[in-house]
Coordinates of C-alpha atoms in Angstrom, one line a residue:
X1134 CA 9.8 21.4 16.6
X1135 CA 11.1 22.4 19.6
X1136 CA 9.8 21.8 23.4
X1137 CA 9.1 25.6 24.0
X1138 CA 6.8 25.3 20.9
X1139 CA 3.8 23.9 22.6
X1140 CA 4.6 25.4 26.1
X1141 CA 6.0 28.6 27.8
X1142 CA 8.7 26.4 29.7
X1143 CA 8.5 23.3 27.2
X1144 CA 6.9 20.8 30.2
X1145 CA 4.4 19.8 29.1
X1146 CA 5.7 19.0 25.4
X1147 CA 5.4 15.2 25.7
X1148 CA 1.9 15.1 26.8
X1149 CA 0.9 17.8 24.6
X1150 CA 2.8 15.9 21.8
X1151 CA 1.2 12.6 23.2
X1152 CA -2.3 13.9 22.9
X1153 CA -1.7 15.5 19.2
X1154 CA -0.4 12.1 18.2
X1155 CA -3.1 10.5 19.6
X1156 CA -5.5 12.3 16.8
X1157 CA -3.9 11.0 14.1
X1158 CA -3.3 7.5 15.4
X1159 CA -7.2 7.2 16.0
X1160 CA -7.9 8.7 12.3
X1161 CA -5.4 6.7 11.1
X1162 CA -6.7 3.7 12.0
X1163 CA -10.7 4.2 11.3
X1164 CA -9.3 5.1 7.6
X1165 CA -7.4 1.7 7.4
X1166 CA -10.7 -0.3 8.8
X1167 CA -12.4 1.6 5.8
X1168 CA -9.8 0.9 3.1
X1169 CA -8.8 -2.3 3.6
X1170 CA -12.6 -3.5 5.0
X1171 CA -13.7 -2.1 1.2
X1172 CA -10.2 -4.0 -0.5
X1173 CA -11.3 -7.5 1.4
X1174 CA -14.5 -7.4 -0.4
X1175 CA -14.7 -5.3 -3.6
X1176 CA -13.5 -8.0 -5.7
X1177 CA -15.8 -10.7 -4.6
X1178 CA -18.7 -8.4 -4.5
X1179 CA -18.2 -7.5 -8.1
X1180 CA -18.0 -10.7 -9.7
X1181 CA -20.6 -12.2 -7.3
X1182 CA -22.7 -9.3 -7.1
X1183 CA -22.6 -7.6 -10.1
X1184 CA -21.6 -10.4 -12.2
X1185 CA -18.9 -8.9 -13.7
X1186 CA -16.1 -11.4 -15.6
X1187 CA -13.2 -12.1 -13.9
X1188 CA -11.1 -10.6 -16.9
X1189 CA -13.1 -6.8 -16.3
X1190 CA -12.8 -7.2 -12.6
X1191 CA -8.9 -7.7 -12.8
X1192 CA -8.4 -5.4 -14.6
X1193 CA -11.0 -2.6 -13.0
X1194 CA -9.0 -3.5 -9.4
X1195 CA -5.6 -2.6 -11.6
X1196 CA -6.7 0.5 -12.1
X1197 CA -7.9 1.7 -9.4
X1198 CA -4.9 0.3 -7.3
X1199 CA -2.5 2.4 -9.5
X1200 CA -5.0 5.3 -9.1
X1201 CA -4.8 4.9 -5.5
X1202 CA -0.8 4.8 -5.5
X1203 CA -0.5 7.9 -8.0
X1204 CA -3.2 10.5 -6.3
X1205 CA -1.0 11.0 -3.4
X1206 CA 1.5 12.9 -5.2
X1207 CA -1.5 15.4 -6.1
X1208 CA -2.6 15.4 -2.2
X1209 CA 0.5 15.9 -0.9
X1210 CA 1.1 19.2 -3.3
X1211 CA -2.6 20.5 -2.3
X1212 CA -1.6 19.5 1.5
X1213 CA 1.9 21.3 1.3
X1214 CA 1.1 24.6 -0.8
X1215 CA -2.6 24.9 -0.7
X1216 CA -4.8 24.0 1.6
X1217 CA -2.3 22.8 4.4
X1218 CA -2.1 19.3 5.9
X1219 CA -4.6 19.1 8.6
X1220 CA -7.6 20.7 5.6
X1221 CA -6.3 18.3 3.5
X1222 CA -6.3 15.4 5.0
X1223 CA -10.0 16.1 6.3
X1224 CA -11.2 16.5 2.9
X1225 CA -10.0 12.9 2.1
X1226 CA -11.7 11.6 4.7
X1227 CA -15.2 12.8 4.1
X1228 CA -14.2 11.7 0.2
X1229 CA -13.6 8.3 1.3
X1230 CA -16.5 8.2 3.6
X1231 CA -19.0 9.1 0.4
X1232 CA -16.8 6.6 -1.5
X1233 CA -17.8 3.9 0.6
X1234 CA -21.5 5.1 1.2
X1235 CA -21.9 5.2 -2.6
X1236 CA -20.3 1.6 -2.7
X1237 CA -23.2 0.5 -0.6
X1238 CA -25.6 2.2 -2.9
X1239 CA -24.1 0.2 -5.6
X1240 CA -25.5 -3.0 -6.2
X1241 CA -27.6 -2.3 -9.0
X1242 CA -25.1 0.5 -10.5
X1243 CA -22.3 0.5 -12.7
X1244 CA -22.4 3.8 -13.0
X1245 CA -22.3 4.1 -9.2
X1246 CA -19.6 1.8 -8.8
X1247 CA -17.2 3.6 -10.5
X1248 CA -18.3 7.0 -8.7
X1249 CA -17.7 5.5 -5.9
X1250 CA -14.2 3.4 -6.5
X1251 CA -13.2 6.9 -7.9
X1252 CA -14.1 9.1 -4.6
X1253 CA -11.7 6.8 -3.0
X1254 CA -8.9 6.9 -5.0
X1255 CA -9.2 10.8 -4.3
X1256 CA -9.9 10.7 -0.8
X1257 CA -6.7 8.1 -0.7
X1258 CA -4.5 10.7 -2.1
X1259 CA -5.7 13.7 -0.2
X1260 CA -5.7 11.8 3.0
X1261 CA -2.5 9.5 3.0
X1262 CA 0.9 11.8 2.7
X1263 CA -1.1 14.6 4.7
X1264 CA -1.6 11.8 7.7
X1265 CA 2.0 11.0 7.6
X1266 CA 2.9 14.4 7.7
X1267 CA 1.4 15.4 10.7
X1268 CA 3.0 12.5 12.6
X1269 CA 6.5 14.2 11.4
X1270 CA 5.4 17.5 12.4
X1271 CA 4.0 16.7 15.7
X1272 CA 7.9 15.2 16.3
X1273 CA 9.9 17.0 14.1
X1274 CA 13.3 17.7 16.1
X1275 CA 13.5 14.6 18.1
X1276 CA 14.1 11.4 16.1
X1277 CA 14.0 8.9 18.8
X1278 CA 10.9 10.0 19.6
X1279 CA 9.3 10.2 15.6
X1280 CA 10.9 6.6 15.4
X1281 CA 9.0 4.9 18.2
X1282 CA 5.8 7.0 16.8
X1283 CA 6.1 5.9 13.4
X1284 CA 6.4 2.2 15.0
X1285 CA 2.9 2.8 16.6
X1286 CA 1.4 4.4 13.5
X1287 CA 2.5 1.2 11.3
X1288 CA 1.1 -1.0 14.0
X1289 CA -2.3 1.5 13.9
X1290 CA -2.6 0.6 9.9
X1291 CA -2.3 -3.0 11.1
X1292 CA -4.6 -3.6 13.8
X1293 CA -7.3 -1.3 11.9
X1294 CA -6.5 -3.6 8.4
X1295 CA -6.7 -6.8 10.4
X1296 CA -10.1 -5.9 12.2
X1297 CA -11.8 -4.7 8.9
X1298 CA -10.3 -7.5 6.6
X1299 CA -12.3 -10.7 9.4
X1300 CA -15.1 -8.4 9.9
X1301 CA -16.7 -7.0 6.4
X1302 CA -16.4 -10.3 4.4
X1303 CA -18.2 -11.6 7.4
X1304 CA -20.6 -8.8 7.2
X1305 CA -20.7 -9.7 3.4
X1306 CA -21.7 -13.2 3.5
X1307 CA -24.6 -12.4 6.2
X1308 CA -25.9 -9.7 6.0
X1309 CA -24.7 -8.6 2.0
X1310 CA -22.2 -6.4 0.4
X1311 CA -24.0 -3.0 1.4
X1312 CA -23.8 -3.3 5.1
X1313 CA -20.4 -4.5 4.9
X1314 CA -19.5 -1.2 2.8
X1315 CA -21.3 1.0 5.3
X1316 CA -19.7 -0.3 7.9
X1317 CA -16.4 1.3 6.1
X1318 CA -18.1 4.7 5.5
X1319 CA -19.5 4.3 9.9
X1320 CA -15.6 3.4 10.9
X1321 CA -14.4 6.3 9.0
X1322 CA -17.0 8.9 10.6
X1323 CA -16.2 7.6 13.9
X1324 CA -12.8 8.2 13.4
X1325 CA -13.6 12.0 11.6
X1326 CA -16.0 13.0 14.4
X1327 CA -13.0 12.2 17.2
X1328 CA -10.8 14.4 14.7
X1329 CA -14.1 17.0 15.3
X1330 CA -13.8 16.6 19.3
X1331 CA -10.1 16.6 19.9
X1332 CA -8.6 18.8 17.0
X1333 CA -7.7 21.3 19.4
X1334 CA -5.1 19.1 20.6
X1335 CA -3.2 19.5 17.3
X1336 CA -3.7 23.5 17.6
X1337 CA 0.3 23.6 19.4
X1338 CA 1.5 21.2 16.3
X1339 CA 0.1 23.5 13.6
X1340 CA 2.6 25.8 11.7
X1341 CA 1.0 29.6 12.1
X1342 CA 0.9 30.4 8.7
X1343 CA -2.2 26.9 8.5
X1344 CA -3.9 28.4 11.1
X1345 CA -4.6 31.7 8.9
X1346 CA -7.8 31.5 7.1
X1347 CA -8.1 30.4 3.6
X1348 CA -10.1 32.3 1.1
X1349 CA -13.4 30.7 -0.3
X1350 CA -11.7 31.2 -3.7
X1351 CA -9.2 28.4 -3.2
X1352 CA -11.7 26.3 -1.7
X1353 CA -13.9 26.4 -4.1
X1354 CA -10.6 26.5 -6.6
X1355 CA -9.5 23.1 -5.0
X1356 CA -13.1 21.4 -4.6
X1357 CA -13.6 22.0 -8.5
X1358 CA -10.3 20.8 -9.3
X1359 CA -11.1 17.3 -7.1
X1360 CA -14.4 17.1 -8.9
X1361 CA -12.5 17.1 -12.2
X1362 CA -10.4 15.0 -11.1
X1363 CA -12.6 12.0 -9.7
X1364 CA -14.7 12.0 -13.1
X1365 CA -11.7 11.5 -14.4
X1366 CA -10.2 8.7 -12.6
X1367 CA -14.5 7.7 -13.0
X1368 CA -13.5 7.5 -16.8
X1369 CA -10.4 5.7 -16.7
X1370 CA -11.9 3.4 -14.2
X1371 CA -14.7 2.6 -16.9
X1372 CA -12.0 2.1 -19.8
X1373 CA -9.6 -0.6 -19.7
X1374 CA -8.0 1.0 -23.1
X1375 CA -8.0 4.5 -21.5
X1376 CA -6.3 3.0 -18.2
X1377 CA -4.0 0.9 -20.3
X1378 CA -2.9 4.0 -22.1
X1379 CA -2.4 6.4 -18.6
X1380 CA -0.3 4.2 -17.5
X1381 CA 1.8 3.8 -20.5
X1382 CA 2.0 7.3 -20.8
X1383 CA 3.0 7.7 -17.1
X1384 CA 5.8 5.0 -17.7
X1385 CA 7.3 6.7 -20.4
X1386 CA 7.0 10.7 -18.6
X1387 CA 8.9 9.2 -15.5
X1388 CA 11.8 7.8 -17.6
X1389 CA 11.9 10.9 -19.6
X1390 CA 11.9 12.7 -16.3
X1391 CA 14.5 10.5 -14.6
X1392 CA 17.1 10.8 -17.8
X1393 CA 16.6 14.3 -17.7
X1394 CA 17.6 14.4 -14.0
X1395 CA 20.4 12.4 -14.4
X1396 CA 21.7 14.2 -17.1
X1397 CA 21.2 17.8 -15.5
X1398 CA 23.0 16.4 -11.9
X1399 CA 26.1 16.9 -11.1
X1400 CA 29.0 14.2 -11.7
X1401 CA 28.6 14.2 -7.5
X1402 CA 25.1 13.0 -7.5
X1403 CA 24.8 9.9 -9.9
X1404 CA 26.1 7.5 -8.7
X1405 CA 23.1 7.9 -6.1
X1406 CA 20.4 8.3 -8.6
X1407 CA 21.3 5.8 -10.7
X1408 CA 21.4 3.4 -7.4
X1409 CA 18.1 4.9 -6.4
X1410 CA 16.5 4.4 -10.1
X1411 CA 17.4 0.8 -9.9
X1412 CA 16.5 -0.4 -6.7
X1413 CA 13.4 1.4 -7.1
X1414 CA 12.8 -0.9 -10.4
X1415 CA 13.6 -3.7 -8.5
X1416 CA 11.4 -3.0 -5.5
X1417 CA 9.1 -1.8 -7.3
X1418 CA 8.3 -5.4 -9.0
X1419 CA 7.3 -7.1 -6.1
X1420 CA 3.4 -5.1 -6.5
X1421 CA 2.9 -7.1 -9.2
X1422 CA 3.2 -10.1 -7.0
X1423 CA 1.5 -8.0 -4.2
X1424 CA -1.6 -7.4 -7.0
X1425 CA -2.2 -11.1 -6.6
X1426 CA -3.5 -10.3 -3.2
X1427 CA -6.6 -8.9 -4.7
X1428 CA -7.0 -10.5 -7.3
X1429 CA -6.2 -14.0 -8.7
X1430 CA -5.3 -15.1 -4.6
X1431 CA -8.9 -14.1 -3.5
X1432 CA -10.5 -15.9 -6.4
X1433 CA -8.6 -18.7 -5.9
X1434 CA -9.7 -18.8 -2.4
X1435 CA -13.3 -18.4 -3.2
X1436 CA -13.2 -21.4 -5.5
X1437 CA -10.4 -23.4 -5.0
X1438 CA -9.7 -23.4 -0.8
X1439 CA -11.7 -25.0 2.2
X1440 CA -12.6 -22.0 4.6
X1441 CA -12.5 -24.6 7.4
X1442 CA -9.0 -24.9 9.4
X1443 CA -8.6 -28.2 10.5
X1444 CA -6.1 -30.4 13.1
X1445 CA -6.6 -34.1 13.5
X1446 CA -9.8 -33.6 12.2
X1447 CA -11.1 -31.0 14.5
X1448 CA -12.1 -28.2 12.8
X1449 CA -10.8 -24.9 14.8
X1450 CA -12.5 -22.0 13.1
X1451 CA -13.3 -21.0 9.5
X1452 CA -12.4 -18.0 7.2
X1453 CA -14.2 -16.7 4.2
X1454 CA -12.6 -15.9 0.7
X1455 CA -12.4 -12.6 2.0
X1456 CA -11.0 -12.5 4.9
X1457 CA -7.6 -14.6 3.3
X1458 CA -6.5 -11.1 2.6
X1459 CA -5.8 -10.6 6.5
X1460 CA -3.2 -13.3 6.7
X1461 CA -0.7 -10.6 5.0
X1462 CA -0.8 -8.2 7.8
X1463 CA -0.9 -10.9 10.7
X1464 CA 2.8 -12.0 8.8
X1465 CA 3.9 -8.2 8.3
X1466 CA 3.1 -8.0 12.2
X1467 CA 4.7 -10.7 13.2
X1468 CA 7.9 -10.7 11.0
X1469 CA 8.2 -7.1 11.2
X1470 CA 9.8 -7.3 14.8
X1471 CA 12.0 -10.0 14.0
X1472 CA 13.3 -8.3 10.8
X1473 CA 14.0 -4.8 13.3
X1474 CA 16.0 -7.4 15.6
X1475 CA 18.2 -9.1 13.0
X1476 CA 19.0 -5.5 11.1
X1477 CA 19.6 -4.5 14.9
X1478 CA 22.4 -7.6 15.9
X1479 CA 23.7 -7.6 12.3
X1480 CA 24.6 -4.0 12.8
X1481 CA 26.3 -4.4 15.7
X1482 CA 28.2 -7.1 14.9
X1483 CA 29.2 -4.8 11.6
X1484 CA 27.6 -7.7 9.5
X1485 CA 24.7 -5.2 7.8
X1486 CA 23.1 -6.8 4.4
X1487 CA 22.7 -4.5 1.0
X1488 CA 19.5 -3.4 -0.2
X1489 CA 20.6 -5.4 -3.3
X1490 CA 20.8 -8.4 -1.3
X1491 CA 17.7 -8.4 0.6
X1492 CA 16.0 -8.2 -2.5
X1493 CA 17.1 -11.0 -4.4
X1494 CA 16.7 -13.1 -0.6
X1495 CA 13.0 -11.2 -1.1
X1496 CA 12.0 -12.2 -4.6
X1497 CA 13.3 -15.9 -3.7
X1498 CA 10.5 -16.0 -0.9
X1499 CA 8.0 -14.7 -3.5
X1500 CA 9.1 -17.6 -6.0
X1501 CA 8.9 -20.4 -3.1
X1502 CA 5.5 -18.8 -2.1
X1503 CA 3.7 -19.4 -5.3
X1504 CA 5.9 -22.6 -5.8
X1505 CA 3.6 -23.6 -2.2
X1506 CA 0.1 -22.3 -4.2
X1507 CA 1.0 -24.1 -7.7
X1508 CA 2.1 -27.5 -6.1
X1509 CA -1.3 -27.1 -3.6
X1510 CA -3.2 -26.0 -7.4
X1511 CA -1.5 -28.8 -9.6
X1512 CA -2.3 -31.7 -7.4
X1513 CA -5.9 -30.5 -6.3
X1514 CA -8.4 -33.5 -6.3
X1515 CA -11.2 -31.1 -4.4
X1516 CA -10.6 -28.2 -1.7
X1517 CA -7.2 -26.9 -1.1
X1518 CA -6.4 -26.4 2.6
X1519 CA -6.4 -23.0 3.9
X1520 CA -3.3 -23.9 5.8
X1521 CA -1.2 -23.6 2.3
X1522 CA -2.7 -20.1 2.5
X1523 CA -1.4 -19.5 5.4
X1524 CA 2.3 -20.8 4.6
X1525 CA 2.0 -19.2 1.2
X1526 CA 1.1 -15.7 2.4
X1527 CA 3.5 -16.0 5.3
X1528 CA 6.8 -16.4 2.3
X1529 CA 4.8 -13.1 0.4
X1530 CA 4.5 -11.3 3.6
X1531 CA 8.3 -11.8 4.6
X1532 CA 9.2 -10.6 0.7
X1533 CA 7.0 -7.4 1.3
X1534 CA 9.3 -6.5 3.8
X1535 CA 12.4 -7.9 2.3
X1536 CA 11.4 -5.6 -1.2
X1537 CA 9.0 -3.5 -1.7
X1538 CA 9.2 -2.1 2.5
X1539 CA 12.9 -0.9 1.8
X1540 CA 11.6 1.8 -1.3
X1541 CA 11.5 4.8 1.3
X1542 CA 14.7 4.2 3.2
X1543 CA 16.4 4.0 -0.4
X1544 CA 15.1 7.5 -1.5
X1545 CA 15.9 8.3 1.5
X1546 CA 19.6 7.0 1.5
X1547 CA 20.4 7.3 -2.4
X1548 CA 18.7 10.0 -4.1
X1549 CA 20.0 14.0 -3.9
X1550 CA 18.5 15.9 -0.7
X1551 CA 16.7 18.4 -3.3
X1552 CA 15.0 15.7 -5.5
X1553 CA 13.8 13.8 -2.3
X1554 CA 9.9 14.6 -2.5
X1555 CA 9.7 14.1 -5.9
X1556 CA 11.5 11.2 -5.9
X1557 CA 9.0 10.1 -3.3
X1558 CA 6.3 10.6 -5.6
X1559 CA 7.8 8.9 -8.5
X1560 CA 8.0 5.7 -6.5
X1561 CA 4.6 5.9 -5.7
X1562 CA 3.8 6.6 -9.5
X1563 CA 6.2 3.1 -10.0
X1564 CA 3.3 1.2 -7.4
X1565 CA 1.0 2.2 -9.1
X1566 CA 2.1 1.2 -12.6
X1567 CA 3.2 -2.9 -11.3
X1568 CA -0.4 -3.3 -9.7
X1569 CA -1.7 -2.1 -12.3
X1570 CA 0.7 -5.1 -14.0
X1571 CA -0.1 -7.1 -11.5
X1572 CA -4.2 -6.8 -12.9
X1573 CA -2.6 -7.9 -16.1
X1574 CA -1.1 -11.0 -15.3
X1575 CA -3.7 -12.0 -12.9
X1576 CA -6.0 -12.6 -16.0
X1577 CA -3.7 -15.5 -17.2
X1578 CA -6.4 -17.4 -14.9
X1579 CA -9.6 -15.1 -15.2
X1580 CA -12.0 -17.8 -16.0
X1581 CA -15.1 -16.8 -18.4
X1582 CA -19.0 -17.1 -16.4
X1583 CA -19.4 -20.4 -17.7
X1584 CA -16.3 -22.4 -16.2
X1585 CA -17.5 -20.5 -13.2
X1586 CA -21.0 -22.0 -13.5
X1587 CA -19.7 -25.6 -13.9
X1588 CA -17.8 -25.2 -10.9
X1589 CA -14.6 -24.0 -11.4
X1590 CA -11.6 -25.1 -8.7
X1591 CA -8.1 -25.0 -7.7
X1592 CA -6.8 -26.8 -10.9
X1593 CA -7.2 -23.7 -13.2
X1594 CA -5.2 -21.6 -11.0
X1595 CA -2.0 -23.8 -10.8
X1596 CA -0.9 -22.4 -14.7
X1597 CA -1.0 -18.8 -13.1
X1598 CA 0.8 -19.6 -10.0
X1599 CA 3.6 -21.5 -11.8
X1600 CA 4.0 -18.8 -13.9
X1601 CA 4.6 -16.0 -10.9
X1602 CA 6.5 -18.2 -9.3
X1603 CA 9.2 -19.0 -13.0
X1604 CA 8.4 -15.2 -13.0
X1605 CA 10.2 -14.1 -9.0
X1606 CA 13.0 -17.0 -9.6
X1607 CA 13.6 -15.3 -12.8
X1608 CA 13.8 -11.6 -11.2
X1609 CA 16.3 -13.7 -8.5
X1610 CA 19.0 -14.3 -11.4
X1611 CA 18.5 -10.7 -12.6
X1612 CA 19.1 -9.5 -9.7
X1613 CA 22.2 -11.6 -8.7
X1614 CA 23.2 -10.5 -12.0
X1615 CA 23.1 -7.2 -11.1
X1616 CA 24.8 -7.6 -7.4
X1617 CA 28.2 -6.5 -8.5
X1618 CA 26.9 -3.4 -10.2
X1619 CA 24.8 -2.5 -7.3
X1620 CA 27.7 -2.6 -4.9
X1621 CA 30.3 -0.2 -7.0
X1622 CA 27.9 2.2 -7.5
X1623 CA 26.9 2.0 -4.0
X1624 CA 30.4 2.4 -3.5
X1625 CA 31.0 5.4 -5.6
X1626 CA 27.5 6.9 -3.6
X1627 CA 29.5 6.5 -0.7
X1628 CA 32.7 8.0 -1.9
X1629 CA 31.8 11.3 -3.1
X1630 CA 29.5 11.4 0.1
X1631 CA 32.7 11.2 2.4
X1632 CA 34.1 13.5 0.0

């Protein structure tokens, strides 16, 4: 978008873009401190609270992870040809406020629970690509300046994930689960009602045809087709089989869509896709590791690690089971800069690193971070330190970045112009599926109620940890297998391209 789009004589454009982005920064980050407040204690609070098995919790935070990484290919069609972005993305956050309000309301509810995990996988994938794209329209025509906005947005998702992730399993642990679950559902109304008070800001950002009116019809069209669609993700939430089987089905309708592709593109465009499907693959992998987060890792912290951080025998502060989780994005903050100024000399000095590459140096920090959690398991004699956590989510957090943070900027480099979106979507669908994986393997150390009743520790999560980490060094032979393949057909990609 041009300057003269938000004023006569295009002065103003910065501050008129400034105070449109500032909008959806503020959103953005109330809608973190929801999600990620809710992720830091959903697990604990069902197998504490509702004294659910480890197994059924795994496996219920599987499914509703890959339910949260497949809906926004649904919201960002509603968002694009329906309702429009700015509708949209409103509509997933009042769904993800109920969500979390329900999940208060939930402690003596099954039925409730899954309502409400449900409502936020909904409000997830109405609210997230819709966000995004509003940042891209607000600087759409000047890329230095999207760059340096996107920067802030990523930081946004950080700071509000951080906050949430010390606060609610505080919240948890004094006061119980409901407050720390409305406490989501406040966060996110304070960020809607700003939207409420400064949405006229985003009026100059807003494409003409939005503005128009839009008929109760498709309103009412879309609202029934969202209520169908959270009893749905309701019911697979409730099923393990029914999950197991979406997501098998999913599996197989991607690679039946991706051979189709490739065998419909021209001889000009394969070498990219073929690039893009396998680095995708490979990326892709690392949620399962990711899943862990969640999972096995906070249930190992609950009974395995000391909450109290310790140096020459002064105890310094102490963290909760829950709040373990935030030690991921303190790493992504912290390595994200140095990662930007290494790409940054190494380009300069013509020295730039493949994809390929990165990876396998990515899945090699995943393998040495679990190698940290299975020798800290193995030779347990009571509480583990929370200072392995700290070095063992600091090698996950620097993988993240190395792996699964390059999947856009590969679609984006590899994959045909014309397929870009729905190649987008189909690595989201490919999330979705490894957390959902992730679940899976996590219950190689789900622990029935009555080890956990005789005091279960660190000990019984050292076979699950060894067998992640034999699991990453494996993916790191694949993968350096697979170098000299990746670089030819990154070669070819490059040749027809020049062509």
């Amino acid at each position: 978008m041009t300057a003269s789009s938000f004023s006569p004589d295009g002065a103003s454009a910065p501050g008129l873009r400034r105070k449109a982005f500032t909008v959806v920064l503020a959103i953005e980050l109330w809608e973190r401190f929801g999600y990620y407040g809710m992720q830091a204690v959903l697990t604990l609070f069902m197998v504490e609270q509702l004294r659910m098995a480890d197994a059924a919790a795994n496996l219920m935070m599987g499914a509703f992870g890959a339910l949260t990484y497949i809906t926004p290919v649904i919201g960002g069609v509603v968002g694009d040809r329906v309702l429009g972005a700015r509708r949209t993305m409103v509509m997933g956050a009042l769904s993800l406020t109920c969500g979390y309000a329900f999940l208060a309301a939930a402690l003596q509810s099954h039925t409730l629970l899954l309502v409400a995990m449900a409502l936020i996988s909904t409000g997830n994938g109405l609210f997230k690509p819709n966000a995004g794209n509003l940042v891209r329209r607000i600087y759409k025509g000047d890329d230095a300046a999207l760059d340096a906005a996107f920067t802030l947005y990523y930081m946004a998702v950080n700071v509000g994930s951080t906050v949430s992730m010390l606060l609610t399993p505080w919240l948890q642990i004094h006061y119980g689960a409901p407050v720390a679950f409305a406490t989501c559902a406040v966060g996110l109304g304070i960020g809607l009602l700003y939207y409420v008070l400064r949405s006229s800001w985003l009026e100059p950002t807003t494409p003409v045809a939005e503005k128009q009116p839009v008929p109760l019809s498709r309103f009412g069209l879309v609202a029934g087709a969202l209520a169908v669609l959270t009893v749905f993700n309701a019911w697979v939430l409730g099923s393990d089989t029914l999950a197991r089987l979406c997501v098998i089905a999913a599996g197989v309708g991607l690679a039946a869509i991706w051979a189709a592709l490739y065998v419909r593109a021209p001889r000009t465009e394969r070498a990219g896709l073929r690039l893009t499907y396998l680095l995708c693959l490979q990326g892709t992998i690392y949620l399962v590791f990711y899943q862990q987060m969640m999972t096995s890792l906070t249930l190992f912290a609950l009974r395995g690690v000391s909450g109290d951080y310790r140096v020459a025998g002064v105890t310094l502060f102490h963290m909760s089971a829950g709040q373990f989780q935030v030690l991921n994005s303190v790493w992504i903050m912290i390595l994200s800069p140095v990662l930007a100024f290494l790409y940054n000399r190494m380009g300069q000095q013509r020295k730039q690193t493949s994809h390929a590459r990165k990876m396998l140096v990515g899945y090699a920090m995943v393998s040495v971070g679990f190698a940290v959690w299975w020798a800290a398991a193995a030779h347990a004699s009571g509480l583990v330190s929370p200072w392995i956590m700290v070095v063992g989510y600091g090698f996950l957090s620097l993988a993240e970045l190395l792996t699964n943070g390059l999947g856009l900027a590969i679609v984006a480099r590899y994959s045909p112009a014309r397929l870009s979106g729905f190649m987008m979507g189909a690595l989201y669908l490919l999330w979705g599926i490894a957390m959902y994986v992730g679940s899976l393997i996590a219950n190689q150390a789900a622990l029935p109620p009555e080890v956990v009743a005789g005091g279960a520790g660190a000990s019984l999560y050292a076979g699950l940890f060894r067998t992640l980490c034999e699991v990453a060094a494996g993916v790191v032979v694949i993968l350096a297998l697979l170098e000299p393949l990746t670089r030819r057909w990154d070669r070819e990609h490059t040749t027809v391209i020049g062509e």
